[in-house]
Coordinates of N, CA and C in Angstrom, one line a residue:
M1 N 57.5 56.4 20.1 CA 57.0 55.1 20.6 C 55.6 54.9 20.0
P2 N 55.5 53.7 19.2 CA 54.2 53.5 18.6 C 53.1 53.1 19.6
V3 N 51.9 53.5 19.3 CA 50.8 53.2 20.2 C 50.1 51.9 19.7
R4 N 50.0 51.0 20.7 CA 49.4 49.7 20.5 C 48.0 49.6 21.2
F5 N 47.1 48.9 20.5 CA 45.8 48.7 21.1 C 45.3 47.3 20.9
F6 N 44.9 46.6 21.9 CA 44.4 45.3 21.8 C 43.4 45.0 23.0
R7 N 42.3 44.4 22.6 CA 41.3 44.1 23.7 C 40.6 42.8 23.2
R8 N 40.4 41.9 24.2 CA 39.7 40.6 24.0 C 38.4 40.6 24.7
I9 N 37.4 40.3 24.0 CA 36.0 40.3 24.6 C 35.5 38.8 24.5
R10 N 35.2 38.2 25.6 CA 34.7 36.8 25.6 C 33.2 36.9 25.5
I11 N 32.7 36.2 24.4 CA 31.3 36.1 24.2 C 30.6 34.8 24.6
A12 N 31.4 33.8 24.7 CA 30.9 32.4 25.1 C 32.1 31.6 25.5
P13 N 31.9 30.5 26.2 CA 33.1 29.6 26.6 C 33.8 29.1 25.4
G14 N 35.1 29.5 25.3 CA 35.9 29.1 24.2 C 35.8 29.9 22.9
V15 N 35.0 31.0 23.0 CA 34.8 31.9 21.8 C 35.1 33.4 22.3
S16 N 35.9 34.1 21.6 CA 36.2 35.5 22.0 C 36.4 36.3 20.7
V17 N 36.2 37.6 20.9 CA 36.4 38.6 19.8 C 37.6 39.5 20.2
N18 N 38.6 39.6 19.3 CA 39.8 40.4 19.5 C 39.7 41.7 18.7
L19 N 40.0 42.8 19.4 CA 40.0 44.1 18.7 C 41.4 44.7 18.8
S20 N 41.9 45.2 17.6 CA 43.3 45.8 17.6 C 43.3 46.8 16.5
K21 N 44.5 47.4 16.2 CA 44.6 48.4 15.2 C 44.4 47.9 13.8
S22 N 44.8 46.6 13.6 CA 44.7 46.0 12.3 C 43.3 45.5 12.0
G23 N 42.4 45.5 13.0 CA 41.0 45.0 12.7 C 40.5 44.1 13.8
A24 N 39.4 43.5 13.6 CA 38.7 42.5 14.5 C 39.0 41.1 14.0
S25 N 39.1 40.2 15.0 CA 39.3 38.8 14.7 C 38.5 38.0 15.7
V26 N 38.3 36.7 15.4 CA 37.5 35.8 16.3 C 38.4 34.6 16.6
S27 N 38.5 34.3 17.9 CA 39.2 33.1 18.3 C 38.3 32.1 18.9
V28 N 38.5 30.8 18.5 CA 37.6 29.7 18.9 C 38.5 28.6 19.4
G29 N 38.2 28.0 20.6 CA 38.9 26.9 21.1 C 39.3 27.1 22.5
P30 N 39.6 26.0 23.3 CA 40.0 26.1 24.7 C 41.5 26.6 24.8
R31 N 41.9 26.8 26.0 CA 43.3 27.3 26.3 C 44.2 26.2 25.8
G32 N 45.2 26.6 25.0 CA 46.2 25.6 24.5 C 45.9 25.1 23.1
A33 N 44.7 25.4 22.6 CA 44.4 25.0 21.2 C 43.3 26.0 20.7
K34 N 43.8 26.9 19.9 CA 42.9 28.0 19.4 C 43.1 28.2 17.9
V35 N 42.0 28.6 17.3 CA 42.0 29.0 15.8 C 41.5 30.4 15.8
T36 N 42.2 31.3 15.2 CA 41.9 32.7 15.1 C 41.7 33.1 13.6
V37 N 40.6 33.7 13.3 CA 40.3 34.1 11.9 C 40.2 35.6 12.0
G38 N 41.1 36.3 11.2 CA 41.1 37.8 11.1 C 41.5 38.3 9.8
P39 N 41.8 39.6 9.6 CA 42.2 40.2 8.3 C 43.5 39.6 7.8
R40 N 44.4 39.1 8.7 CA 45.7 38.6 8.2 C 45.6 37.1 7.8
G41 N 44.5 36.5 8.0 CA 44.3 35.1 7.6 C 43.9 34.2 8.8
V42 N 44.2 33.0 8.7 CA 43.8 32.0 9.7 C 45.0 31.5 10.5
R43 N 45.0 31.7 11.8 CA 46.1 31.3 12.7 C 45.7 30.2 13.6
K44 N 46.5 29.1 13.5 CA 46.2 27.9 14.4 C 47.3 27.8 15.4
T45 N 47.0 27.7 16.7 CA 48.0 27.7 17.8 C 47.7 26.5 18.7
V46 N 48.7 25.7 19.0 CA 48.7 24.6 19.9 C 49.9 24.7 20.8
G47 N 49.6 24.6 22.1 CA 50.8 24.7 23.1 C 50.4 24.1 24.4
L48 N 51.4 24.1 25.3 CA 51.2 23.5 26.6 C 51.1 24.7 27.6
P49 N 49.9 24.9 28.2 CA 49.7 26.1 29.0 C 50.7 26.1 30.2
G50 N 51.3 27.2 30.4 CA 52.2 27.4 31.6 C 53.6 27.2 31.2
T51 N 53.9 26.7 30.0 CA 55.3 26.4 29.7 C 55.9 27.4 28.7
G52 N 55.1 28.1 28.0 CA 55.6 29.1 27.0 C 55.9 28.4 25.7
V53 N 55.7 27.1 25.6 CA 55.9 26.4 24.4 C 54.6 26.3 23.6
Y54 N 54.7 26.7 22.3 CA 53.5 26.6 21.5 C 53.9 26.5 20.1
Y55 N 52.9 26.1 19.3 CA 53.2 25.9 17.8 C 52.1 26.6 17.1
T56 N 52.5 27.5 16.1 CA 51.6 28.3 15.4 C 51.8 28.2 13.9
T57 N 50.7 28.1 13.1 CA 50.7 28.1 11.7 C 49.8 29.2 11.2
T58 N 50.1 29.9 10.2 CA 49.3 31.0 9.6 C 49.1 30.8 8.1
S59 N 47.8 30.9 7.7 CA 47.5 30.8 6.2 C 46.6 31.9 5.9
P60 N 46.7 32.5 4.7 CA 45.8 33.5 4.2 C 44.4 33.0 4.0
L61 N 43.4 33.9 4.1 CA 42.0 33.5 3.9 C 41.8 33.1 2.4
G62 N 41.1 32.0 2.2 CA 40.8 31.5 0.9 C 41.9 30.7 0.3
D63 N 43.0 30.5 0.9 CA 44.1 29.7 0.3 C 44.7 28.9 1.5
R64 N 44.2 27.6 1.6 CA 44.7 26.8 2.7 C 45.7 25.7 2.2
T65 N 46.1 25.8 0.9 CA 47.0 24.8 0.3 C 48.4 25.2 0.5
S66 N 48.7 26.5 0.8 CA 50.1 26.9 0.9 C 50.3 27.7 2.2
P67 N 50.4 27.0 3.3 CA 50.5 27.6 4.7 C 51.9 28.3 4.8
V68 N 51.9 29.3 5.7 CA 53.1 30.1 6.0 C 54.0 29.2 6.9
S69 N 55.3 29.4 6.8 CA 56.2 28.6 7.6 C 55.9 28.8 9.1
P70 N 55.7 27.8 9.9 CA 55.4 28.0 11.3 C 56.6 28.6 12.0
V71 N 56.3 29.4 13.1 CA 57.4 30.0 13.9 C 57.2 29.5 15.3
V72 N 58.2 29.1 15.9 CA 58.2 28.6 17.3 C 58.8 29.7 18.2
A73 N 58.1 30.3 19.1 CA 58.6 31.3 20.0 C 59.5 30.7 21.0
P74 N 60.6 31.4 21.3 CA 61.5 30.8 22.4 C 60.9 30.9 23.7
P75 N 60.9 29.9 24.5 CA 60.3 29.9 25.9 C 61.2 30.7 26.8
S76 N 60.5 31.2 27.9 CA 61.3 31.9 28.9 C 62.0 30.8 29.8
P77 N 63.3 31.0 30.1 CA 64.0 30.0 30.9 C 63.4 29.8 32.3
A78 N 62.9 30.9 32.8 CA 62.4 30.8 34.2 C 61.1 30.1 34.2
S79 N 60.2 30.3 33.2 CA 59.0 29.6 33.1 C 59.1 28.2 32.9
V80 N 60.1 27.8 32.0 CA 60.4 26.4 31.7 C 60.9 25.7 33.0
R81 N 61.8 26.3 33.8 CA 62.3 25.7 35.0 C 61.2 25.5 36.0
G82 N 60.4 26.6 36.2 CA 59.3 26.5 37.2 C 58.3 25.4 36.8
F83 N 58.0 25.4 35.5 CA 57.0 24.4 35.1 C 57.5 22.9 35.3
W84 N 58.8 22.7 34.8 CA 59.3 21.3 35.0 C 59.6 21.0 36.4
A85 N 59.8 22.0 37.2 CA 60.1 21.6 38.6 C 58.8 21.1 39.3
R86 N 57.7 21.6 38.9 CA 56.4 21.2 39.5 C 55.9 19.9 39.0
R87 N 56.5 19.3 38.0 CA 56.0 18.0 37.3 C 56.9 16.8 37.8
S88 N 56.2 15.7 37.8 CA 56.9 14.4 38.1 C 57.5 13.9 36.9
L89 N 58.3 12.8 37.1 CA 59.0 12.2 35.9 C 58.0 11.7 34.9
A90 N 56.9 11.0 35.4 CA 55.9 10.5 34.5 C 55.2 11.6 33.8
G91 N 54.9 12.7 34.5 CA 54.2 13.9 33.8 C 55.1 14.5 32.7
K92 N 56.4 14.6 33.0 CA 57.3 15.2 32.0 C 57.4 14.3 30.8
S93 N 57.4 13.0 31.0 CA 57.5 12.1 29.8 C 56.2 12.2 29.0
T94 N 55.1 12.3 29.7 CA 53.8 12.4 29.0 C 53.7 13.6 28.2
M95 N 54.2 14.8 28.7 CA 54.2 16.0 28.0 C 55.1 16.0 26.8
V96 N 56.3 15.3 26.9 CA 57.2 15.3 25.8 C 56.5 14.5 24.7
V97 N 55.9 13.3 25.0 CA 55.3 12.5 24.0 C 54.1 13.3 23.3
L98 N 53.3 14.0 24.2 CA 52.2 14.7 23.6 C 52.7 15.8 22.7
G99 N 53.8 16.5 23.0 CA 54.4 17.5 22.2 C 54.8 16.9 20.8
I100 N 55.4 15.8 20.9 CA 55.9 15.2 19.6 C 54.7 14.8 18.7
I101 N 53.6 14.2 19.4 CA 52.4 13.9 18.6 C 51.8 15.1 18.0
L102 N 51.7 16.2 18.8 CA 51.0 17.4 18.3 C 51.8 17.9 17.1
L103 N 53.2 17.9 17.2 CA 54.0 18.5 16.1 C 53.8 17.6 14.8
A104 N 53.8 16.3 15.0 CA 53.6 15.4 13.9 C 52.2 15.5 13.3
A105 N 51.2 15.8 14.1 CA 49.8 15.9 13.6 C 49.6 17.2 12.8
L106 N 50.2 18.3 13.3 CA 50.0 19.6 12.7 C 50.9 19.8 11.5
N107 N 52.0 19.0 11.3 CA 52.9 19.2 10.2 C 53.2 17.8 9.6
P108 N 52.1 17.1 9.0 CA 52.3 15.8 8.5 C 53.1 15.7 7.2
T109 N 53.1 16.8 6.4 CA 53.7 16.8 5.1 C 55.2 17.1 5.1
G110 N 55.8 17.3 6.2 CA 57.2 17.7 6.3 C 57.5 19.1 6.0
T111 N 56.6 20.1 6.3 CA 56.9 21.5 6.1 C 58.1 22.0 7.0
P112 N 59.0 22.7 6.4 CA 60.2 23.1 7.2 C 59.7 24.0 8.4
T113 N 60.4 23.8 9.5 CA 60.1 24.6 10.8 C 61.3 25.4 11.1
Q114 N 61.1 26.5 11.8 CA 62.2 27.5 12.2 C 62.7 27.1 13.5
S115 N 64.0 27.0 13.6 CA 64.7 26.7 14.9 C 64.6 27.9 15.8
P116 N 64.3 27.8 17.1 CA 64.1 29.0 18.0 C 65.5 29.6 18.3
A117 N 66.6 28.9 18.1 CA 67.9 29.5 18.4 C 68.5 30.3 17.3
A118 N 68.7 29.6 16.1 CA 69.4 30.3 15.0 C 68.4 30.8 14.0
G119 N 67.2 30.4 14.0 CA 66.2 30.8 13.0 C 66.3 30.1 11.6
A120 N 67.1 29.1 11.6 CA 67.3 28.3 10.3 C 66.1 27.4 10.1
L121 N 65.8 27.2 8.8 CA 64.7 26.3 8.4 C 65.2 24.9 8.5
V122 N 64.6 24.1 9.2 CA 65.0 22.7 9.3 C 63.8 21.8 9.0
P123 N 63.9 21.0 8.0 CA 62.7 20.2 7.6 C 62.4 19.2 8.7
A124 N 61.1 19.1 9.0 CA 60.6 18.2 10.0 C 60.7 16.8 9.5
A125 N 60.9 15.9 10.4 CA 61.0 14.5 10.1 C 59.7 13.9 9.6
A126 N 59.8 13.3 8.5 CA 58.6 12.7 7.9 C 58.1 11.5 8.8
T127 N 56.9 11.5 9.0 CA 56.3 10.4 9.8 C 56.0 9.2 9.0
A128 N 56.6 8.1 9.4 CA 56.5 6.9 8.6 C 55.1 6.3 8.9
T129 N 54.4 5.9 7.8 CA 53.1 5.3 7.9 C 53.3 3.8 8.1
P130 N 52.9 3.2 9.2 CA 53.1 1.7 9.3 C 52.2 1.0 8.3
T131 N 52.8 0.0 7.7 CA 52.1 -0.9 6.8 C 51.7 -2.2 7.5
P132 N 50.5 -2.5 7.4 CA 50.0 -3.7 8.1 C 50.6 -5.0 7.5
S133 N 51.1 -5.9 8.4 CA 51.7 -7.1 7.9 C 50.6 -8.1 7.4
R134 N 51.1 -9.2 6.9 CA 50.2 -10.2 6.4 C 49.3 -10.8 7.5
S135 N 50.0 -11.0 8.7 CA 49.2 -11.6 9.8 C 48.1 -10.6 10.3
A136 N 48.5 -9.3 10.3 CA 47.5 -8.3 10.7 C 46.3 -8.3 9.8
R137 N 46.6 -8.3 8.4 CA 45.6 -8.4 7.4 C 44.7 -9.6 7.6
A138 N 45.4 -10.7 7.9 CA 44.6 -11.9 8.1 C 43.7 -11.9 9.3
I139 N 44.2 -11.2 10.4 CA 43.4 -11.2 11.6 C 42.2 -10.2 11.4
A140 N 42.4 -9.2 10.6 CA 41.4 -8.2 10.5 C 40.0 -8.9 10.1
P141 N 39.0 -8.5 10.8 CA 37.7 -9.1 10.5 C 37.2 -8.8 9.1
T142 N 36.7 -9.7 8.4 CA 36.2 -9.6 7.1 C 34.7 -9.5 7.2
A143 N 34.1 -8.4 6.6 CA 32.7 -8.3 6.6 C 32.1 -9.3 5.7
T144 N 31.2 -10.1 6.3 CA 30.5 -11.2 5.5 C 29.1 -10.7 5.3
A145 N 28.7 -10.7 4.1 CA 27.4 -10.4 3.7 C 26.4 -11.4 4.2
T146 N 25.5 -11.1 5.0 CA 24.5 -12.0 5.5 C 23.2 -11.9 4.6
L147 N 23.0 -13.0 4.0 CA 21.8 -13.0 3.1 C 20.5 -13.1 4.0
A148 N 19.7 -12.1 3.8 CA 18.4 -12.2 4.5 C 17.5 -13.3 4.0
A149 N 16.9 -13.9 5.0 CA 16.0 -15.0 4.6 C 14.8 -14.5 3.8
T150 N 14.6 -15.2 2.7 CA 13.5 -14.8 1.8 C 12.2 -15.4 2.4
P151 N 11.3 -14.5 2.7 CA 10.1 -15.0 3.3 C 9.3 -15.9 2.3
E152 N 8.8 -17.0 2.8 CA 8.0 -17.9 1.9 C 6.6 -17.3 1.8
P153 N 6.2 -17.3 0.5 CA 4.8 -16.7 0.3 C 3.7 -17.6 1.0
T154 N 2.9 -16.9 1.7 CA 1.8 -17.6 2.4 C 0.7 -18.0 1.3
P155 N 0.5 -19.3 1.3 CA -0.5 -19.8 0.3 C -1.9 -19.2 0.6
A156 N -2.5 -18.8 -0.5 CA -3.8 -18.2 -0.4 C -4.8 -19.3 -0.1
P157 N -5.7 -19.1 0.8 CA -6.7 -20.2 1.1 C -7.6 -20.5 -0.1
T158 N -7.8 -21.7 -0.4 CA -8.6 -22.2 -1.5 C -10.0 -22.0 -1.2
P159 N -10.8 -21.2 -1.9 CA -12.2 -21.0 -1.6 C -13.0 -22.3 -1.8
K160 N -13.8 -22.5 -0.8 CA -14.6 -23.7 -0.9 C -15.8 -23.5 -1.9
A161 N -16.0 -24.5 -2.7 CA -17.0 -24.4 -3.7 C -18.4 -24.4 -3.0
T162 N -19.2 -23.4 -3.3 CA -20.5 -23.4 -2.7 C -21.4 -24.3 -3.4
P163 N -22.0 -25.3 -2.7 CA -22.9 -26.2 -3.4 C -24.1 -25.5 -4.0
K164 N -24.4 -25.8 -5.2 CA -25.5 -25.3 -5.9 C -26.8 -26.0 -5.4
P165 N -27.8 -25.2 -5.1 CA -29.0 -25.8 -4.7 C -29.6 -26.7 -5.7
T166 N -30.0 -27.9 -5.3 CA -30.6 -28.9 -6.2 C -32.0 -28.4 -6.6
P167 N -32.3 -28.2 -7.9 CA -33.6 -27.7 -8.2 C -34.7 -28.7 -8.0
R168 N -35.7 -28.3 -7.4 CA -36.8 -29.2 -7.1 C -37.6 -29.4 -8.3
P169 N -38.0 -30.6 -8.5 CA -38.8 -30.9 -9.8 C -40.1 -30.2 -9.7
T170 N -40.5 -29.6 -10.7 CA -41.8 -28.9 -10.8 C -42.9 -29.9 -11.0
P171 N -43.7 -29.9 -10.0 CA -44.8 -30.9 -10.1 C -45.7 -30.6 -11.4
K172 N -45.9 -31.7 -12.1 CA -46.8 -31.5 -13.2 C -48.2 -31.3 -12.8
P173 N -48.9 -30.4 -13.4 CA -50.3 -30.2 -13.0 C -51.1 -31.4 -13.3
T174 N -51.9 -31.7 -12.3 CA -52.8 -32.9 -12.4 C -53.9 -32.6 -13.4
P175 N -54.0 -33.3 -14.5 CA -55.0 -33.0 -15.5 C -56.4 -33.1 -14.9
K176 N -57.1 -32.1 -15.1 CA -58.5 -32.2 -14.6 C -59.3 -33.3 -15.3
P177 N -60.1 -34.0 -14.6 CA -60.9 -35.0 -15.3 C -61.9 -34.4 -16.3
K178 N -61.9 -35.0 -17.4 CA -62.8 -34.5 -18.4 C -64.3 -34.7 -17.9
P179 N -65.0 -33.6 -18.1 CA -66.4 -33.8 -17.6 C -67.1 -34.9 -18.4
V180 N -67.8 -35.7 -17.7 CA -68.6 -36.8 -18.3 C -70.1 -36.4 -18.2
G181 N -70.7 -36.2 -19.3 CA -72.1 -35.9 -19.2 C -73.0 -37.1 -19.4
V182 N -74.2 -36.9 -19.8 CA -75.2 -38.0 -20.1 C -74.7 -38.8 -21.2
Y183 N -75.0 -40.0 -21.2 CA -74.7 -41.0 -22.2 C -73.1 -41.1 -22.3
G184 N -72.4 -40.7 -21.2 CA -71.0 -40.8 -21.2 C -70.2 -40.0 -22.2
N185 N -70.8 -38.8 -22.6 CA -70.1 -38.0 -23.5 C -69.0 -37.2 -22.8
P186 N -67.9 -37.0 -23.5 CA -66.7 -36.4 -22.9 C -66.8 -34.9 -22.8
W187 N -67.9 -34.3 -23.3 CA -68.0 -32.8 -23.4 C -68.8 -32.3 -22.2
G188 N -69.3 -33.2 -21.4 CA -70.1 -32.7 -20.2 C -71.5 -32.2 -20.5
Y189 N -72.0 -32.6 -21.7 CA -73.3 -32.2 -22.1 C -74.3 -32.9 -21.1
D190 N -75.2 -32.1 -20.6 CA -76.3 -32.7 -19.8 C -77.6 -31.8 -20.0
F191 N -78.5 -32.1 -19.2 CA -79.8 -31.4 -19.3 C -80.0 -30.3 -18.2
S192 N -78.9 -30.0 -17.5 CA -78.9 -28.9 -16.6 C -78.9 -27.6 -17.4
A193 N -79.4 -26.5 -16.8 CA -79.5 -25.3 -17.5 C -78.1 -24.8 -17.9
G194 N -77.9 -24.3 -19.1 CA -76.6 -23.8 -19.5 C -76.8 -23.1 -20.9
S195 N -75.8 -23.4 -21.8 CA -75.9 -22.8 -23.1 C -76.3 -23.8 -24.1
V196 N -77.2 -23.4 -25.1 CA -77.7 -24.4 -26.1 C -76.5 -24.8 -27.0
I197 N -76.6 -25.9 -27.6 CA -75.5 -26.4 -28.4 C -76.0 -26.3 -29.9
R198 N -75.4 -25.3 -30.6 CA -75.7 -25.1 -32.0 C -74.7 -25.7 -32.9
N199 N -73.5 -26.0 -32.5 CA -72.5 -26.6 -33.3 C -71.9 -27.8 -32.6
P200 N -72.5 -28.9 -32.6 CA -72.0 -30.1 -31.8 C -70.8 -30.7 -32.6
P201 N -69.9 -31.4 -31.8 CA -68.8 -32.0 -32.5 C -69.2 -33.1 -33.4
A202 N -68.2 -33.4 -34.3 CA -68.5 -34.4 -35.3 C -68.8 -35.8 -34.7
E203 N -68.3 -36.1 -33.5 CA -68.5 -37.4 -32.9 C -69.7 -37.4 -32.0
F204 N -70.5 -36.4 -32.2 CA -71.7 -36.3 -31.3 C -72.6 -37.6 -31.3
C205 N -72.9 -38.0 -32.5 CA -73.8 -39.1 -32.7 C -73.1 -40.5 -32.3
S206 N -71.8 -40.4 -32.0 CA -71.2 -41.6 -31.5 C -71.5 -41.9 -30.0
Y207 N -72.0 -40.8 -29.3 CA -72.4 -41.0 -27.9 C -73.9 -40.8 -27.7
F208 N -74.5 -40.1 -28.6 CA -76.0 -39.9 -28.4 C -76.7 -40.5 -29.6
P209 N -77.9 -41.1 -29.3 CA -78.8 -41.6 -30.4 C -79.4 -40.4 -31.2
C210 N -79.1 -40.3 -32.5 CA -79.5 -39.2 -33.3 C -80.6 -39.7 -34.3
I211 N -81.5 -38.7 -34.7 CA -82.5 -39.0 -35.7 C -81.8 -39.1 -37.1
P212 N -82.3 -39.7 -38.1 CA -81.6 -39.8 -39.4 C -81.3 -38.5 -40.0
T213 N -82.1 -37.5 -39.8 CA -81.9 -36.1 -40.4 C -81.1 -35.2 -39.5
F214 N -80.3 -35.7 -38.5 CA -79.6 -34.9 -37.5 C -78.6 -33.9 -38.3
W215 N -77.9 -34.4 -39.2 CA -76.8 -33.6 -39.9 C -77.3 -32.9 -41.1
S216 N -78.6 -33.2 -41.5 CA -79.1 -32.5 -42.7 C -80.0 -31.3 -42.3
S217 N -80.6 -31.4 -41.1 CA -81.4 -30.2 -40.6 C -80.6 -29.6 -39.5
T218 N -79.8 -28.6 -39.8 CA -78.9 -28.1 -38.7 C -79.2 -26.6 -38.5
N219 N -80.4 -26.2 -38.6 CA -80.8 -24.8 -38.5 C -81.2 -24.4 -37.0
G220 N -81.1 -25.3 -36.1 CA -81.5 -25.1 -34.7 C -80.4 -25.5 -33.7
Y221 N -80.8 -25.9 -32.5 CA -79.9 -26.4 -31.5 C -80.3 -27.8 -31.1
V222 N -79.5 -28.5 -30.3 CA -79.7 -29.9 -30.1 C -80.7 -30.1 -29.0
V223 N -81.7 -30.9 -29.3 CA -82.8 -31.2 -28.3 C -83.0 -32.7 -28.4
Q224 N -83.7 -33.2 -27.3 CA -84.1 -34.7 -27.3 C -85.6 -34.8 -27.6
C225 N -85.9 -35.7 -28.4 CA -87.3 -36.0 -28.8 C -87.9 -36.9 -27.7
A226 N -89.3 -37.1 -27.8 CA -90.0 -37.9 -26.8 C -89.6 -39.3 -26.9
D227 N -89.2 -39.8 -28.1 CA -88.8 -41.2 -28.2 C -87.3 -41.5 -27.8
G228 N -86.6 -40.4 -27.3 CA -85.2 -40.6 -26.8 C -84.1 -40.2 -27.8
D229 N -84.5 -40.0 -29.1 CA -83.5 -39.6 -30.1 C -83.2 -38.1 -30.0
F230 N -82.1 -37.7 -30.6 CA -81.7 -36.3 -30.5 C -81.8 -35.7 -31.9
S231 N -82.3 -34.4 -31.9 CA -82.5 -33.7 -33.2 C -81.7 -32.4 -33.1
H232 N -81.4 -31.9 -34.3 CA -80.6 -30.7 -34.4 C -81.5 -29.5 -34.9
S233 N -82.8 -29.6 -34.7 CA -83.7 -28.6 -35.1 C -84.4 -27.9 -34.0
G234 N -83.8 -27.9 -32.8 CA -84.4 -27.3 -31.7 C -84.7 -25.8 -31.9
G235 N -85.9 -25.4 -31.4 CA -86.3 -24.0 -31.6 C -87.0 -23.7 -32.9
R236 N -87.2 -24.6 -33.8 CA -87.9 -24.5 -35.0 C -89.3 -25.2 -34.9
S237 N -90.2 -24.8 -35.8 CA -91.5 -25.4 -35.7 C -91.4 -26.8 -36.4
G238 N -92.2 -27.8 -35.8 CA -92.2 -29.1 -36.3 C -91.0 -29.9 -35.9
V239 N -90.3 -29.5 -34.8 CA -89.2 -30.2 -34.3 C -89.7 -31.5 -33.7
C240 N -89.0 -32.6 -34.0 CA -89.4 -34.0 -33.5 C -90.8 -34.4 -33.8
S241 N -91.3 -33.9 -35.0 CA -92.7 -34.2 -35.3 C -92.9 -35.6 -35.7
H242 N -91.9 -36.3 -36.1 CA -91.9 -37.7 -36.5 C -91.4 -38.6 -35.4
H243 N -91.1 -38.0 -34.2 CA -90.6 -38.8 -33.0 C -91.3 -38.4 -31.7
H244 N -92.6 -38.3 -31.9 CA -93.5 -38.1 -30.8 C -93.4 -36.8 -30.1
G245 N -92.7 -35.8 -30.8 CA -92.6 -34.5 -30.3 C -91.4 -34.2 -29.5
Y246 N -91.3 -32.9 -29.1 CA -90.1 -32.4 -28.3 C -90.2 -32.8 -26.9
A247 N -89.0 -33.2 -26.3 CA -89.0 -33.7 -24.9 C -88.2 -32.7 -24.0
R248 N -86.9 -32.4 -24.3 CA -86.0 -31.5 -23.5 C -84.8 -31.1 -24.3
T249 N -84.1 -30.0 -23.8 CA -83.0 -29.5 -24.5 C -81.7 -29.9 -23.8
L250 N -80.7 -30.2 -24.7 CA -79.4 -30.6 -24.2 C -78.5 -29.3 -24.1
F251 N -77.8 -29.2 -23.0 CA -77.0 -28.0 -22.7 C -75.5 -28.3 -22.6
R252 N -74.7 -27.2 -22.8 CA -73.2 -27.3 -22.6 C -72.9 -26.3 -21.4
H253 N -71.7 -26.6 -20.8 CA -71.3 -25.8 -19.7 C -69.9 -25.3 -19.8

């Protein structure tokens, strides 16, 4: 008699670790829908709990394109009768429909299935894909691209022109009045103490009465003789000798 060993350790809800002589495997999923990964490959099982009816597919690790033919285990007659006896007519109909849907979903390509009675391979019925009619296609909502409104650019404020300050006219300097000296001369010559005049202007005799030798004897400064005439020999001996002598000196300022 061969010795068998199997132990299941639950590590989380819906997740358990299976230990056997062939090695360790991991099962994931709730009761009635589990996926087991182990040394023999990946086994997917879907069934109705309490009925003994289940559907199993096995594929080797790394090759999911060629699954092994599924095997349906024969249910126990007692379990089937007890399960169906406890269900109403609506519940039985619902379970039958769910079973058909599960079989069609797990075997959509028409992979042959094994009959539980004779073990013969019977191809599963191909599920027809409904083609939408013209009316259905017409009713289907068509996505319409909504153009986002283009924001209008905000006009930049026009900078106000800063008025330039009006330049104030520069007042012209008031010309100083020309000094008017004795005899109305424009040079301001008078008899107040100042500097002696050694080089009188050429128009000097136009304002002052001059002696006949005023421009010939120019070795001194301008003085006035006693008779009122002006001589250019001030500071020399014999000045105004023919005009009653020296009277006073003319100064500039």
